CSV table of C-alpha atoms in Angstrom, one decimal:
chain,number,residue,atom,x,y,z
A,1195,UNK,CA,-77.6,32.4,-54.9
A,1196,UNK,CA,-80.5,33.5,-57.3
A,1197,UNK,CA,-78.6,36.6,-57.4
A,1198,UNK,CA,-75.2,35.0,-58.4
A,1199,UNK,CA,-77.5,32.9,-60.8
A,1200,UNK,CA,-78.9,36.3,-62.3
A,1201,UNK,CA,-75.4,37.8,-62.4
A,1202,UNK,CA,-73.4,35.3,-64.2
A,1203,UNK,CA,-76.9,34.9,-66.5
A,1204,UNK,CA,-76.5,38.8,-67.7
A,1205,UNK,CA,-72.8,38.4,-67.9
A,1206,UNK,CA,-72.9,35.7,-70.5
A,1207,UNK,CA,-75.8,37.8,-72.1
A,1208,UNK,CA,-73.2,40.8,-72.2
A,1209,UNK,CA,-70.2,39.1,-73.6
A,1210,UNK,CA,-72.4,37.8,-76.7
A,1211,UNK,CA,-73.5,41.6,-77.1
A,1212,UNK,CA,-70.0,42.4,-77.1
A,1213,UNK,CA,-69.1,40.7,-79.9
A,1214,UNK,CA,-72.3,41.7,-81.7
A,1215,UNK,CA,-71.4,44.6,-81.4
A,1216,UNK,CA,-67.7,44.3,-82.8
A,1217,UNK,CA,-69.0,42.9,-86.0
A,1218,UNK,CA,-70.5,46.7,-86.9
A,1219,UNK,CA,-67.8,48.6,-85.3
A,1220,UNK,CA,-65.5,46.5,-87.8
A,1221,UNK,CA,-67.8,48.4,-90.3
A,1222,UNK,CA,-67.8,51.5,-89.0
A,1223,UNK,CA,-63.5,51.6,-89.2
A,1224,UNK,CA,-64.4,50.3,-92.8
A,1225,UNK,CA,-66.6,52.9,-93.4
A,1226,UNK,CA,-64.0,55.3,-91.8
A,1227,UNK,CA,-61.0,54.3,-93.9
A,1228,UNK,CA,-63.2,54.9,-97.1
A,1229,UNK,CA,-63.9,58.3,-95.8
A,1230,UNK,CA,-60.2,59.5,-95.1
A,1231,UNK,CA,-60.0,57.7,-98.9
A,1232,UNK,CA,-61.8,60.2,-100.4
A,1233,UNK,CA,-60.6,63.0,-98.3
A,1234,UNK,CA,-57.5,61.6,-99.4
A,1235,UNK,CA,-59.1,62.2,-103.0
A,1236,UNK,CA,-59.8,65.6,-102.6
A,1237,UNK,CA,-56.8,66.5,-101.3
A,1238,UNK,CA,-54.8,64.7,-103.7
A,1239,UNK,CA,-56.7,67.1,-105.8
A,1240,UNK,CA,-55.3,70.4,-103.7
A,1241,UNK,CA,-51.5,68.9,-104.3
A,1242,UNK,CA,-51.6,67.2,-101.0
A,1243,UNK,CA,-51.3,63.6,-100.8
A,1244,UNK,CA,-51.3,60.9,-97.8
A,1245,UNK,CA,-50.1,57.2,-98.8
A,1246,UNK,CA,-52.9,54.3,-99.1
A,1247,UNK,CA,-50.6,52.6,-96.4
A,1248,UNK,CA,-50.8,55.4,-94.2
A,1249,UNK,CA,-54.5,55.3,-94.2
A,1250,UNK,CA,-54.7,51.7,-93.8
A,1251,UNK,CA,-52.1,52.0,-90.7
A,1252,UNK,CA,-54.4,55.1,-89.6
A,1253,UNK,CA,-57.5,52.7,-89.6
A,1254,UNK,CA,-56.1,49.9,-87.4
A,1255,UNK,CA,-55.1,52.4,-84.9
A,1256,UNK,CA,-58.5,53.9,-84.7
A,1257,UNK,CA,-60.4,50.2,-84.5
A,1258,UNK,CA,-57.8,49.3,-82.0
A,1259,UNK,CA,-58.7,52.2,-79.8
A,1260,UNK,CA,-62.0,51.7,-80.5
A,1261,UNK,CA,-61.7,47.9,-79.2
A,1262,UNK,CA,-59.8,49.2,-76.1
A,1263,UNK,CA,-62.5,51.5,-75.3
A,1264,UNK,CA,-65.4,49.2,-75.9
A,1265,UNK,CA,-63.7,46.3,-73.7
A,1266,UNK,CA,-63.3,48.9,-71.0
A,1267,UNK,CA,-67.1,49.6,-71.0
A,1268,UNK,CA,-68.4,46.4,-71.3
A,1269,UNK,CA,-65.7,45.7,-68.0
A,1270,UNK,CA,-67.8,48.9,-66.5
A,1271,UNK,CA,-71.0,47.3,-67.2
A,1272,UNK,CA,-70.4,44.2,-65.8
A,1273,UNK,CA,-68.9,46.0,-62.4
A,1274,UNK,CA,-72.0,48.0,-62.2
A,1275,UNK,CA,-74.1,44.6,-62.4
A,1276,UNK,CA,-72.3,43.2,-60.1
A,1277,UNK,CA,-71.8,45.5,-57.2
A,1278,UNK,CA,-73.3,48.8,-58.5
A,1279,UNK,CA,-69.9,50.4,-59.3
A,1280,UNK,CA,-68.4,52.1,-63.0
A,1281,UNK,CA,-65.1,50.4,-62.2
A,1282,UNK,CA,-63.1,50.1,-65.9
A,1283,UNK,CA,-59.3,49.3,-66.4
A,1284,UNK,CA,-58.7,53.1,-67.9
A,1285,UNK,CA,-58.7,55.3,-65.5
A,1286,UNK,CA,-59.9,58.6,-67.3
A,1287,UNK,CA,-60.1,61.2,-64.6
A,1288,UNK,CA,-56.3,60.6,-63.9
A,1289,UNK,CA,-55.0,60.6,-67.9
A,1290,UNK,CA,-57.4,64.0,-67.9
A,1291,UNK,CA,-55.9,65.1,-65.0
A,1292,UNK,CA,-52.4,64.5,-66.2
A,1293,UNK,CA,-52.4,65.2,-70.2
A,1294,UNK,CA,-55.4,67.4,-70.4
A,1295,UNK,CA,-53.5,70.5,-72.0
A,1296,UNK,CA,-51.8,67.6,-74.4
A,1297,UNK,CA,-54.8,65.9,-75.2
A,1298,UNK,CA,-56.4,69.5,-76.1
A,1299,UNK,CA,-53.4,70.2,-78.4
A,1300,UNK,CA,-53.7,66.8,-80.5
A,1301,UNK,CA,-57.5,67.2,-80.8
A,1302,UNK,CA,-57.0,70.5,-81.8
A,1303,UNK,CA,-54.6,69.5,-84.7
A,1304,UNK,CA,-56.2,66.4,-85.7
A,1305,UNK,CA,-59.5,68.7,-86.1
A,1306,UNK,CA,-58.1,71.2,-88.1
A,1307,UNK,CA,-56.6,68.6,-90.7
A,1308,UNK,CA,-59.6,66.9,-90.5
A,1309,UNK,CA,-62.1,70.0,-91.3
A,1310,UNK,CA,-59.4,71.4,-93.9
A,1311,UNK,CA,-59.3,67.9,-95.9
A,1312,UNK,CA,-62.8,67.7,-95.6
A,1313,UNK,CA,-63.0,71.0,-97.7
A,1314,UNK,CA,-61.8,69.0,-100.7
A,1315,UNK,CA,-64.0,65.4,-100.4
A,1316,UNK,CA,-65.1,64.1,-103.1
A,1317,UNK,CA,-67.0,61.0,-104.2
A,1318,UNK,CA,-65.9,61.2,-107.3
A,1319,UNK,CA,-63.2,63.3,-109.2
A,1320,UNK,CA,-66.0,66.0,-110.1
A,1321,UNK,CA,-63.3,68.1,-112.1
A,1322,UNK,CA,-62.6,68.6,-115.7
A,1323,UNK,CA,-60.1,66.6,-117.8
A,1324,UNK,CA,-59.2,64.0,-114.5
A,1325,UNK,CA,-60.0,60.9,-113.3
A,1326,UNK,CA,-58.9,58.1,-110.5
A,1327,UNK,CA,-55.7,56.5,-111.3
A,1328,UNK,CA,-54.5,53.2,-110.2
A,1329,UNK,CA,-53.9,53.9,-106.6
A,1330,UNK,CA,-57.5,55.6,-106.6
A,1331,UNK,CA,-56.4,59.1,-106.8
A,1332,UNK,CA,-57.2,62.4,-108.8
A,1333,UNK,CA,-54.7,62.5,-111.8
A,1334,UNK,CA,-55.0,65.2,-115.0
A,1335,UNK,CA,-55.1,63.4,-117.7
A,1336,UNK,CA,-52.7,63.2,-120.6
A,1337,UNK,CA,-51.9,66.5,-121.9
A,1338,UNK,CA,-53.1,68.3,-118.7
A,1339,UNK,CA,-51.0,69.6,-115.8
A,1340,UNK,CA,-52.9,70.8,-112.4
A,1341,UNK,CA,-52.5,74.4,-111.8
A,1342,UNK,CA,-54.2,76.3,-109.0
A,1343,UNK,CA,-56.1,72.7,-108.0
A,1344,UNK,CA,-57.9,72.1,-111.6
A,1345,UNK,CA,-56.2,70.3,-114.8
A,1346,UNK,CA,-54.9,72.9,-117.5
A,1347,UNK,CA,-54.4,72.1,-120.9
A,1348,UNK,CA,-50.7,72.3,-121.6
A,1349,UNK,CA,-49.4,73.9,-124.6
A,1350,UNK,CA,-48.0,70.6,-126.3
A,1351,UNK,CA,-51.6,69.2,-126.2
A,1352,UNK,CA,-53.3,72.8,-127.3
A,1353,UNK,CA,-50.8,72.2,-130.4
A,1354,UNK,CA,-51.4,68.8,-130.7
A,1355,UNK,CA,-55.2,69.6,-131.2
A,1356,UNK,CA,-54.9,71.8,-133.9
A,1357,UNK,CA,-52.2,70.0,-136.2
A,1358,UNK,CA,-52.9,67.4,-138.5
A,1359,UNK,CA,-54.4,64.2,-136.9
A,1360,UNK,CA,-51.6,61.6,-136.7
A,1361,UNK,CA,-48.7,64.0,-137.2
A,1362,UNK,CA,-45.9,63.8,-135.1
A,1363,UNK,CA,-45.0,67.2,-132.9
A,1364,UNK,CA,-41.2,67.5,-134.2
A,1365,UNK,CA,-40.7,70.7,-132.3
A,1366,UNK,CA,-41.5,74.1,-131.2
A,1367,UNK,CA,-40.1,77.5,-129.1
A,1368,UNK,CA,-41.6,80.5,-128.4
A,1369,UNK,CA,-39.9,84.1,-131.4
A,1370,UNK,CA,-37.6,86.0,-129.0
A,1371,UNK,CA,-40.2,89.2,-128.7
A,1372,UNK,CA,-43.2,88.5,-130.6
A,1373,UNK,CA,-45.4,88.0,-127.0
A,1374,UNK,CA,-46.6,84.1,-127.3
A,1375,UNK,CA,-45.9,83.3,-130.8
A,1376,UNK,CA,-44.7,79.8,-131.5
A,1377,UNK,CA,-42.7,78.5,-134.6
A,1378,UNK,CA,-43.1,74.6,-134.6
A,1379,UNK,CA,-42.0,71.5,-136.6
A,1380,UNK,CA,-44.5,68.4,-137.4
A,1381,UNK,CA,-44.5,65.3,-139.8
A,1382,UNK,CA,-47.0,63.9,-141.6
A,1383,UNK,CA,-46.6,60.0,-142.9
A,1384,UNK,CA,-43.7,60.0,-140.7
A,1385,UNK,CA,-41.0,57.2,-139.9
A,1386,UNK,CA,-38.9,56.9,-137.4
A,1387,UNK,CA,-35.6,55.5,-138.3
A,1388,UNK,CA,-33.7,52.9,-136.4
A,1389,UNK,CA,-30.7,53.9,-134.2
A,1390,UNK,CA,-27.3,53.6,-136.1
A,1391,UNK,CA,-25.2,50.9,-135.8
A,1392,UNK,CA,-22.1,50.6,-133.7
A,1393,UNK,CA,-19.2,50.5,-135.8
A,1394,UNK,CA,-15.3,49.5,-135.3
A,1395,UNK,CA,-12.3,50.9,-136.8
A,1396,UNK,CA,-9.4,48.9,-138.0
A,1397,UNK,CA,-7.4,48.5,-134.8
A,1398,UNK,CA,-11.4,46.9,-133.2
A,1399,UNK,CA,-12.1,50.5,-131.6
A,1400,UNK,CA,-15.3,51.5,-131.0
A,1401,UNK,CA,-16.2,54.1,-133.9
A,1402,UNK,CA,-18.3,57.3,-132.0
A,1403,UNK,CA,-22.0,56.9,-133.8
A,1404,UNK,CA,-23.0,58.6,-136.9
A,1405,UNK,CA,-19.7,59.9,-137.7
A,1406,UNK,CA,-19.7,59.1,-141.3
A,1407,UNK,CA,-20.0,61.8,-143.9
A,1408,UNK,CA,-23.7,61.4,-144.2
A,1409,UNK,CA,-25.0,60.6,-140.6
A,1410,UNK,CA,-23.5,63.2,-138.9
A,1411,UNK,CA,-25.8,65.3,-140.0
A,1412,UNK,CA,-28.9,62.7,-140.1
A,1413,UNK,CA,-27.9,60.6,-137.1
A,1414,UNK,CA,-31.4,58.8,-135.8
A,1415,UNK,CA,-33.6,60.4,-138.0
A,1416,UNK,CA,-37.1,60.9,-138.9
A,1417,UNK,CA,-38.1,60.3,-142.9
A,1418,UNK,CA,-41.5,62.1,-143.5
A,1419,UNK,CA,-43.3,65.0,-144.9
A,1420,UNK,CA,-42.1,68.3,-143.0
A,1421,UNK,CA,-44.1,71.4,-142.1
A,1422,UNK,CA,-43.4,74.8,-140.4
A,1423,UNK,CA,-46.0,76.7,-138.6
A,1424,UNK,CA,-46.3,80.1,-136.6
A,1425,UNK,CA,-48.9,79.8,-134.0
A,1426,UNK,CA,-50.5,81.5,-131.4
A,1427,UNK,CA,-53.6,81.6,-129.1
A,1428,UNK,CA,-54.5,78.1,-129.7
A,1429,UNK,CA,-54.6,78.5,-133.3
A,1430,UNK,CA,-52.1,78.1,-136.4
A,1431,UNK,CA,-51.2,81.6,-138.2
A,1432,UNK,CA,-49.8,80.0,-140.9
A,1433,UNK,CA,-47.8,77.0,-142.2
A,1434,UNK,CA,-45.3,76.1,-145.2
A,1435,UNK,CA,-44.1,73.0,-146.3
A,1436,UNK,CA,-40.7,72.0,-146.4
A,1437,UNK,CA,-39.2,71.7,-150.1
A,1438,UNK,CA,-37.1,68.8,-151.1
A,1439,UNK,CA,-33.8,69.5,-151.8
A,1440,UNK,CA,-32.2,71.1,-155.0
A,1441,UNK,CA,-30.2,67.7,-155.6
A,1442,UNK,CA,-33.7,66.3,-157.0
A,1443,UNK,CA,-34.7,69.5,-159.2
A,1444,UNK,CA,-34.3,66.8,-162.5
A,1445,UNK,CA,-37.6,65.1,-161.0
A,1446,UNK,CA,-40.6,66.4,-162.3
A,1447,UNK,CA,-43.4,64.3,-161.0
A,1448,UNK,CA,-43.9,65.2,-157.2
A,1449,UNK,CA,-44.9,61.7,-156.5
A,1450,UNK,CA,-41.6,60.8,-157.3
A,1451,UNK,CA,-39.9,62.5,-155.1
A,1452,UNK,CA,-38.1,61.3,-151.5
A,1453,UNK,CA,-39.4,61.8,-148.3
A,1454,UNK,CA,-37.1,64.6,-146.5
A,1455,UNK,CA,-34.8,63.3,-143.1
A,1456,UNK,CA,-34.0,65.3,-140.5
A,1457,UNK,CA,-31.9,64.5,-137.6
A,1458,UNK,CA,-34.2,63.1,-134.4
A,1459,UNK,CA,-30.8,61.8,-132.0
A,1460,UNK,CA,-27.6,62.4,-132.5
A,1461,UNK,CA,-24.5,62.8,-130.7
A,1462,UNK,CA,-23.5,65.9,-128.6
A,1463,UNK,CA,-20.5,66.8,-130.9
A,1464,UNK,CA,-22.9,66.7,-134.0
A,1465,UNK,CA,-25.5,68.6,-132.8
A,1466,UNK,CA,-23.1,71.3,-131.4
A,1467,UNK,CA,-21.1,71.2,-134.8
A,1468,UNK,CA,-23.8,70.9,-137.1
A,1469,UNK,CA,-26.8,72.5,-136.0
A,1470,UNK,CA,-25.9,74.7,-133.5
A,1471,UNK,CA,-22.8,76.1,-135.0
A,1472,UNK,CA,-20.3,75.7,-132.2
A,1473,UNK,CA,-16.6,73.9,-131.9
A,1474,UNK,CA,-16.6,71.6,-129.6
A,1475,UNK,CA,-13.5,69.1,-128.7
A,1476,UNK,CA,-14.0,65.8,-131.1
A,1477,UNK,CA,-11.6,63.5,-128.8
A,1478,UNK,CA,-13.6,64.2,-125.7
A,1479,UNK,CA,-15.9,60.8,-125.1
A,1480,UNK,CA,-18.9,62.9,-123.6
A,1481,UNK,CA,-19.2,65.1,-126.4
A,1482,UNK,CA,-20.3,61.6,-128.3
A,1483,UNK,CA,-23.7,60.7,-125.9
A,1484,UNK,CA,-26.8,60.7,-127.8
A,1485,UNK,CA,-29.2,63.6,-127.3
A,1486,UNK,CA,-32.3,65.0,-128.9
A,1487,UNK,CA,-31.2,66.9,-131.9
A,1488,UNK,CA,-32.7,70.6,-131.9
A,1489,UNK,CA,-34.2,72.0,-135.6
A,1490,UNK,CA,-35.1,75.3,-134.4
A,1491,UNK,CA,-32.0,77.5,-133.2
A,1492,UNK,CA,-32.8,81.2,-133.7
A,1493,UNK,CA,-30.0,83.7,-134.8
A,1494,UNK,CA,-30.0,86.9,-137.4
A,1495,UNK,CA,-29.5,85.2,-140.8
A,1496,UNK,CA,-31.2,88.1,-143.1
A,1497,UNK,CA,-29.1,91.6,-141.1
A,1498,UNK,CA,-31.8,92.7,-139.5
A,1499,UNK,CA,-30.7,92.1,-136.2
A,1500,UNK,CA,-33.3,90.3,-135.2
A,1501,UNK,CA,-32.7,86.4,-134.4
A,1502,UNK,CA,-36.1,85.3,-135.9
A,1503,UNK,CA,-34.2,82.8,-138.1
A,1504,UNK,CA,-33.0,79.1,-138.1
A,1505,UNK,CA,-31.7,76.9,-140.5
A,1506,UNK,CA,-32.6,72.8,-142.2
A,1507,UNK,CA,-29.4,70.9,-142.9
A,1508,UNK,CA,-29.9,68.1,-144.7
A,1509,UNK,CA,-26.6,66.3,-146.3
A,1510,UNK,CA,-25.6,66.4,-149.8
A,1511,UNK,CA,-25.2,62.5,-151.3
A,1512,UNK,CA,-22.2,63.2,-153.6
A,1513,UNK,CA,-19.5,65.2,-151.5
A,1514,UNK,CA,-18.0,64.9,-147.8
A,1515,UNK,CA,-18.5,68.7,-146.1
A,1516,UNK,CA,-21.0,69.8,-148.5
A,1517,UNK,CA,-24.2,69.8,-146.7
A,1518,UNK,CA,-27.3,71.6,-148.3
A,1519,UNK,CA,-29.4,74.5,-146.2
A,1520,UNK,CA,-33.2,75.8,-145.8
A,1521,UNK,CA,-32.9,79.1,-144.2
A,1522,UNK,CA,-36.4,79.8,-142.7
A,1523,UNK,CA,-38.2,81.9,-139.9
A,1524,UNK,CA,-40.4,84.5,-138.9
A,1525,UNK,CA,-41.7,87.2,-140.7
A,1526,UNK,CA,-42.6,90.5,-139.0
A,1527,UNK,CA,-44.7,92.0,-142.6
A,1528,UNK,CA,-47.1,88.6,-143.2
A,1529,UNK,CA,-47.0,87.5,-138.7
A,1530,UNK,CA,-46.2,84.3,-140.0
A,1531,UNK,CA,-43.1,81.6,-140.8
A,1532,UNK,CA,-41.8,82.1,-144.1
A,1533,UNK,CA,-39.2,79.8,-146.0
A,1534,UNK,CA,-36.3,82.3,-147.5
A,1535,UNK,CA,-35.5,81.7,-151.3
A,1536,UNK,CA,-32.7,81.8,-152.9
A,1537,UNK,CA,-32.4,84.1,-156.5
A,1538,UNK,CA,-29.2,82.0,-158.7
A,1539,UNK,CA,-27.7,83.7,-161.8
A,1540,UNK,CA,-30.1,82.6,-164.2
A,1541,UNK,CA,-33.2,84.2,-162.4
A,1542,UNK,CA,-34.7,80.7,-161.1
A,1543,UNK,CA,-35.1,80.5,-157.1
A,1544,UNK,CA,-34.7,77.4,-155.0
A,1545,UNK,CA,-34.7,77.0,-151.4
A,1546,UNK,CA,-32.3,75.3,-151.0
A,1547,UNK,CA,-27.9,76.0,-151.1
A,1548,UNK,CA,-24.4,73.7,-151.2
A,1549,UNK,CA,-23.1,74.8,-147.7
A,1550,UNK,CA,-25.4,78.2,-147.9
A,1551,UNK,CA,-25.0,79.6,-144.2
A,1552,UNK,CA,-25.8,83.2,-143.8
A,1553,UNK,CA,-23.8,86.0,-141.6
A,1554,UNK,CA,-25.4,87.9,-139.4
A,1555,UNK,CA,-25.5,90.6,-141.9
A,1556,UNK,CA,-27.4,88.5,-144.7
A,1557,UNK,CA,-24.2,87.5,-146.8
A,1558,UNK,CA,-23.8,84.2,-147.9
A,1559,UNK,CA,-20.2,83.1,-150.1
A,1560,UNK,CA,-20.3,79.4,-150.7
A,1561,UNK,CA,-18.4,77.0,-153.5
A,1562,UNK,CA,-15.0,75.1,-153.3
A,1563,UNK,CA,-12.1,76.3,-152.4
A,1564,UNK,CA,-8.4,75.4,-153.6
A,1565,UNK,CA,-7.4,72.2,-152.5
A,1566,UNK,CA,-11.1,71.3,-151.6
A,1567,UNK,CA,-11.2,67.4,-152.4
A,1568,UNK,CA,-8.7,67.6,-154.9
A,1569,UNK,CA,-9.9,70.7,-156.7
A,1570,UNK,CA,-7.6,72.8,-158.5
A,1571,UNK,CA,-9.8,75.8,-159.3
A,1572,UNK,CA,-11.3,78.8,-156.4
A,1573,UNK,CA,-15.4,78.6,-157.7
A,1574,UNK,CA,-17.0,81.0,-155.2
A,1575,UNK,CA,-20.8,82.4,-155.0
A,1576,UNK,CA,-22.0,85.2,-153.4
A,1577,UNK,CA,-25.5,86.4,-152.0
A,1578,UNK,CA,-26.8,89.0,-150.3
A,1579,UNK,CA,-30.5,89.3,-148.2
A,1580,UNK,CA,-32.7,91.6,-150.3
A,1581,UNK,CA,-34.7,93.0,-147.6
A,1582,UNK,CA,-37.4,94.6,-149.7
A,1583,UNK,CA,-38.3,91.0,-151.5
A,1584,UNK,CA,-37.4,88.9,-148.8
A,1585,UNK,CA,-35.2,86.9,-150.8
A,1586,UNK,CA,-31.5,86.2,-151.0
A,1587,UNK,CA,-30.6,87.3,-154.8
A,1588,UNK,CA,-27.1,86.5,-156.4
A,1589,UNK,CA,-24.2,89.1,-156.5
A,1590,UNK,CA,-21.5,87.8,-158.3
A,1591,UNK,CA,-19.1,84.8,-158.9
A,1592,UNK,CA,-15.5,84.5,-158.7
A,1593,UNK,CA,-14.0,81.6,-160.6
A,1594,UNK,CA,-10.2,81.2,-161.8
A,1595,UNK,CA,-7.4,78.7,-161.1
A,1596,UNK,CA,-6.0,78.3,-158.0
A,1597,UNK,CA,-2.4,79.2,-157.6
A,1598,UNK,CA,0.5,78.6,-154.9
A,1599,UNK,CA,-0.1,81.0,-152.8
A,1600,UNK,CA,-3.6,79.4,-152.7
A,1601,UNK,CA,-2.4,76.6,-150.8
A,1602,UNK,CA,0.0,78.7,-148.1
């Protein structure tokens, strides 16, 4: 009787340990899940990732083995109080008997993952240019990508650092051959315009966007102060400023002068048509989605086979289909960008030309033809790229009325 007295005695006494002991192990799987976190952390860090939820669901399944195996002790305790014997509900020796090669197998795996995201544990994110993100994670930071497991600076930010403080990155592409040198496009004191307007045509159909005389080459622009720059190395060889155009040569005072516009968005069809130099079918709907206008298109503009050039458009206020050009690009002699000028009759140079789109072997023939808005004469310029003064100088003009076999 004493002994059943003593027995039931040290039974209550083991069920209270019991559940003083669960309150720690509850810590323990705590202390476990923020383990795998930062394991999670370091491997995040390696380009491997594992969900939050499947660390959380990875955590109950640990405490609820843990639970199963504690209860099965304490029942093995009790047993051996009571008659002497380790009896437990799990019978071990048979699940070893039965799944031992298995249960080597999964140990084996689960210690290899565990060992190789161990490698990468962290208490913190101990690398440069990173930091936890919202999920608690290893993320670059802006401007940095992860290469190799540690943040790199990408080229966009290396730029960015070396520009102008509070310009705006317009654009930028590596010269065909030059090994790593950039020609690039920023904006100081820069607006960006608001999107155009949808507009109807008389029967209440929908007008494509920009496809007046003066926003198909504008589109959704950006009014500012323009700059070209050759760079390379993390550093800027040498930059020019973009010239207003000649339809403001009567303005003296500088201050005076309009900000330059060049196109930001436009449609597919302008872009194609108007900066890239390529037909493309106007009654075909997708050829009038919106899409970021490109600035820098390389081709051979000055014959010396070499596509180191590009062209500015910018439109001309006073006549449909006259559009004024900027030829510009990169000069072998100075390694740098150079704006091209343009030599007129009179010995002045401007940068800027009505419709003034080089061939491939530096000739340029703009003007009006017969029958061009009305006109009743032929007024035609020519040019030609002097290659020893980087310049394109005037040739002649031909200027005389136009006849009928003009207009055949």
């Amino acid at each position: 009787m004493d002994k059943n007295k003593s027995a039931g005695k040290l039974w209550r006494l083991t069920k209270v340990l019991y559940f003083i002991i669960t309150i720690p192990l509850v810590g323990l799987g705590a202390g476990a899940l923020l383990l795998l976190q930062e394991i999670n952390r370091g491997s995040y860090s390696s380009g491997i990732w594992i969900n939050d939820y499947y660390i959380g669901s990875l955590y109950m399944i640990l405490f609820l083995i843990s639970y199963i195996l504690l209860t099965d002790l304490i029942r093995r305790i009790i047993s051996y109080i009571n008659n002497g014997t380790f009896n437990g509900f799990i019978p071990y020796i048979e699940i070893l008997k039965r799944f031992s090669i298995l249960i080597i197998i999964i140990g084996g795996i689960i210690s290899v993952i565990l060992i190789s995201l161990s490698q990468n544990l962290r208490n913190e994110c101990t690398g440069n240019n990173e930091g936890f993100n919202d999920y608690g994670v290893c993320n670059c930071y802006e401007g940095y990508i992860r290469e190799n497991g540690s943040c790199k600076i990408t080229l966009e930010k290396t730029i960015l650092n070396v520009i102008p403080y509070g310009s705006f990155l317009r654009e930028y592409k590596e010269i065909p051959g030059e090994n790593g040198v950039y020609i690039g496009i920023y904006i100081k004191n820069y607006e960006i315009l608001s999107e155009g307007k949808q507009e109807y045509g008389f029967n209440g159909e929908k007008m494509p966007l920009y496809s007046d005389c003066f926003g198909n080459v504008e589109g959704q622009g950006i009014k500012g102060e323009y700059y070209l720059f050759s760079f390379k190395d993390g550093r800027i060889l040498n930059e020019k400023e973009v010239p207003v155009g000649f339809r403001f040569n009567n303005i003296s005072n500088n201050s005076e002068l309009p900000k330059l516009t060049f196109s930001y968005y436009n449609t597919k069809y302008n872009n194609s048509y108007y900066f890239l130099k390529k037909e493309v079918e106007y009654n075909d709907e997708n050829n009038f989605s919106i899409e970021k206008t490109s600035l820098i298109n390389f081709s051979d503009y000055n014959g010396d086979g070499i596509k180191n050039e590009f062209f500015l458009v910018d439109h001309w206020d006073q006549v449909c289909g006259h559009n004024n050009y900027l030829i510009a690009g990169y000069d072998n002699k100075t390694n740098g960008v150079i704006i091209y000028g343009i030599k007129s009759k009179d010995g002045t140079t401007g940068y800027w030309g009505d419709n003034f789109i080089p061939d491939t072997k530096g000739e340029v023939v703009n003007g009006w033809n017969c029958g061009d808005h009305g006109s009743d004469t032929l007024n035609k310029t020519y040019y030609k790229f002097n290659k020893e003064n980087n310049i394109f100088e005037y040739v002649k003009n031909e200027n005389r009325n136009c006849t009928e076999n003009d207009y055949k």
